[in-house]
Amino acid sequence: MVDSATETQAEALTPRQLAVLDAVLGLMVEKGDQLTMAAVARRASCSKETLYKWFGDRDGLLTATVQWQASKVRAGNYDRQKLDALSLRDSLISFAANWLQVISSPTSIALNRLAISHAATHESNLGGIVLANGRFAIGERLRPLLEDGRATGLLDFDDAETAFRTFFGLVGRDVQIRLLLGDALKLSVTEIERDAARAADQFLALHGRAKPAPKA
Amino acid sequence: MVDSATETQAEALTPRQLAVLDAVLGLMVEKGDQLTMAAVARRASCSKETLYKWFGDRDGLLTATVQWQASKVRAGNYDRQKLDALSLRDSLISFAANWLQVISSPTSIALNRLAISHAATHESNLGGIVLANGRFAIGERLRPLLEDGRATGLLDFDDAETAFRTFFGLVGRDVQIRLLLGDALKLSVTEIERDAARAADQFLALHGRAKPAPKA
DNA sequence: CGGGAACAGTACCGTACGTTACGGTTCCGT
DNA sequence: ACGGAACCGTAACGTACGGTACTGTTCCCG
């Protein structure tokens, strides 16, 4: 169930249809909950009938939107390079900063709110899609780095999944839940950089073998 | 804004009214989103008119429910005892286990989903109340322990808030977001105990001075 | 015993929204 | 030029739900 929906039919869609999905994203961010089919049609300058023809029903439209957004956030991939203590730390920081950037973006907040609301009742698995393209996708992308780090003797851990979850916690902390609940938490670029470095150093303090810079 | 709403008029309510709020909690957990006033009235065997008389409107009912639930989860207080490395670790584990228990409970999940949905549009600050009684309340309750730990020389950190956020991340990791998004994550009591101990030991590895048991 | 407050049950109203239907317009292929 | 498909704009329908009003019953208090 991890990434079954990651790449599925993301692009059997025409540019016009993708423009509609961008309109949905825009509305989600601006209007939050008032994501009505009429509003989407108005914003996208298309008719409701077209929306239903293209996406079936409201859930279909939302699902396509989530997948479209997910396909746009494919950053932070780890290209297997020569790994030393410094490049490992850099890669960790890069992952952390990217993740913080994503979860603090208005689009991600709106999308997660929608998926969480949906998870409360509906069965159409928006939450699963968001999880697959968010939490689990980044887990899969980070795993090779962790494994390489262990293979090179730079890292020490038993289970890569557990190690990743520790990293995930050190990076995200209370940021996502606070933002989702409407806290006016602001993350500047410099704060993201600093927090990312702190998280990476803490992770290395816990799982690193040649401690690079364990300053608090 | 931290806990302005923590203790406000939690108990100007009759037992009958609290029973209504319990009905709301039950419906939230079972039916998720279908939290309609009619359903509440049916479940609580009261009339809608009574609901409106008692709680004003739907938001008032939800707000009262959130505060009622918050008043029930007052566990995990730290009683200032003599502090040594072992009792510090025990207290940390206790905090962590309690927090994991809370965020993985169906009631908390339903409540947070509701507050997050609400945060998307409405201004009536359900999200703020949940934050004040959840994330920030536990932060305030843990702070004395951290400060005492630092005063006794058992802990080392610059900023108590930052240290707490690290602890928060190590404990919660990806648990809450996965549960909110509908992931079928199960946390048994033994897993909670193990994860709580792991988080406490990791925290001590990062901020402790007399390392008690830094085993992975 | 009588009267009134409190409340259950229910009918009712207005509105918002998902979904469908339809007339009009554009555009493409033949 | 013609026919049809695609699509826009909008009206219309059905339903769900928040909120209000009304009726009848229970129960307390004098």
CSV table of N, CA, C and O in Angstrom, one decimal, chain B residues 9 20 39 46 50 54 66 108 123 130 152 173 180 183 192 200:
chain,number,residue,atom,x,y,z
B,9,GLN,N,-14.4,28.0,32.1
B,9,GLN,CA,-15.8,27.5,32.3
B,9,GLN,C,-15.9,26.0,31.9
B,9,GLN,O,-16.9,25.7,31.3
B,20,VAL,N,-24.4,14.9,27.3
B,20,VAL,CA,-24.6,15.3,25.9
B,20,VAL,C,-23.2,15.3,25.2
B,20,VAL,O,-23.1,14.8,24.1
B,39,ALA,N,-28.3,14.2,14.8
B,39,ALA,CA,-27.8,12.9,15.3
B,39,ALA,C,-27.4,13.1,16.8
B,39,ALA,O,-27.6,12.1,17.5
B,46,CYS,N,-32.1,14.0,23.6
B,46,CYS,CA,-32.6,15.4,23.9
B,46,CYS,C,-33.1,16.0,22.6
B,46,CYS,O,-32.8,15.5,21.5
B,50,THR,N,-33.1,22.0,22.9
B,50,THR,CA,-32.3,22.0,24.1
B,50,THR,C,-30.8,22.2,23.7
B,50,THR,O,-30.1,23.0,24.4
B,54,TRP,N,-28.6,25.3,25.3
B,54,TRP,CA,-27.5,25.0,26.1
B,54,TRP,C,-26.2,25.5,25.5
B,54,TRP,O,-25.3,26.0,26.2
B,66,VAL,N,-14.8,19.8,22.9
B,66,VAL,CA,-13.4,19.8,22.9
B,66,VAL,C,-12.8,20.1,24.3
B,66,VAL,O,-11.9,19.4,24.8
B,108,SER,N,-9.0,11.1,20.4
B,108,SER,CA,-8.1,12.2,20.0
B,108,SER,C,-8.0,12.3,18.5
B,108,SER,O,-8.0,13.4,18.0
B,123,GLU,N,-13.6,30.5,11.7
B,123,GLU,CA,-12.7,31.3,12.5
B,123,GLU,C,-12.8,30.9,14.0
B,123,GLU,O,-11.9,31.0,14.7
B,130,VAL,N,-7.6,23.0,20.7
B,130,VAL,CA,-7.0,21.7,20.7
B,130,VAL,C,-5.5,21.8,20.9
B,130,VAL,O,-4.9,21.1,21.7
B,152,THR,N,19.7,20.3,38.1
B,152,THR,CA,20.4,19.3,38.8
B,152,THR,C,21.6,18.8,38.0
B,152,THR,O,22.3,17.9,38.5
B,173,ARG,N,7.1,11.3,16.3
B,173,ARG,CA,7.5,10.9,15.0
B,173,ARG,C,6.4,11.0,13.9
B,173,ARG,O,5.9,12.1,13.7
B,180,LEU,N,-4.1,10.4,11.6
B,180,LEU,CA,-5.0,11.4,11.1
B,180,LEU,C,-5.4,11.1,9.6
B,180,LEU,O,-6.5,11.3,9.2
B,183,ASP,N,-4.2,6.0,8.2
B,183,ASP,CA,-3.4,4.8,8.2
B,183,ASP,C,-3.8,3.9,9.3
B,183,ASP,O,-4.1,4.3,10.4
B,192,ILE,N,3.9,0.9,22.8
B,192,ILE,CA,4.0,2.3,23.3
B,192,ILE,C,5.0,2.4,24.4
B,192,ILE,O,5.8,3.3,24.4
B,200,ALA,N,12.8,8.4,25.1
B,200,ALA,CA,13.4,9.0,26.3
B,200,ALA,C,14.9,8.8,26.2
B,200,ALA,O,15.7,9.7,26.5
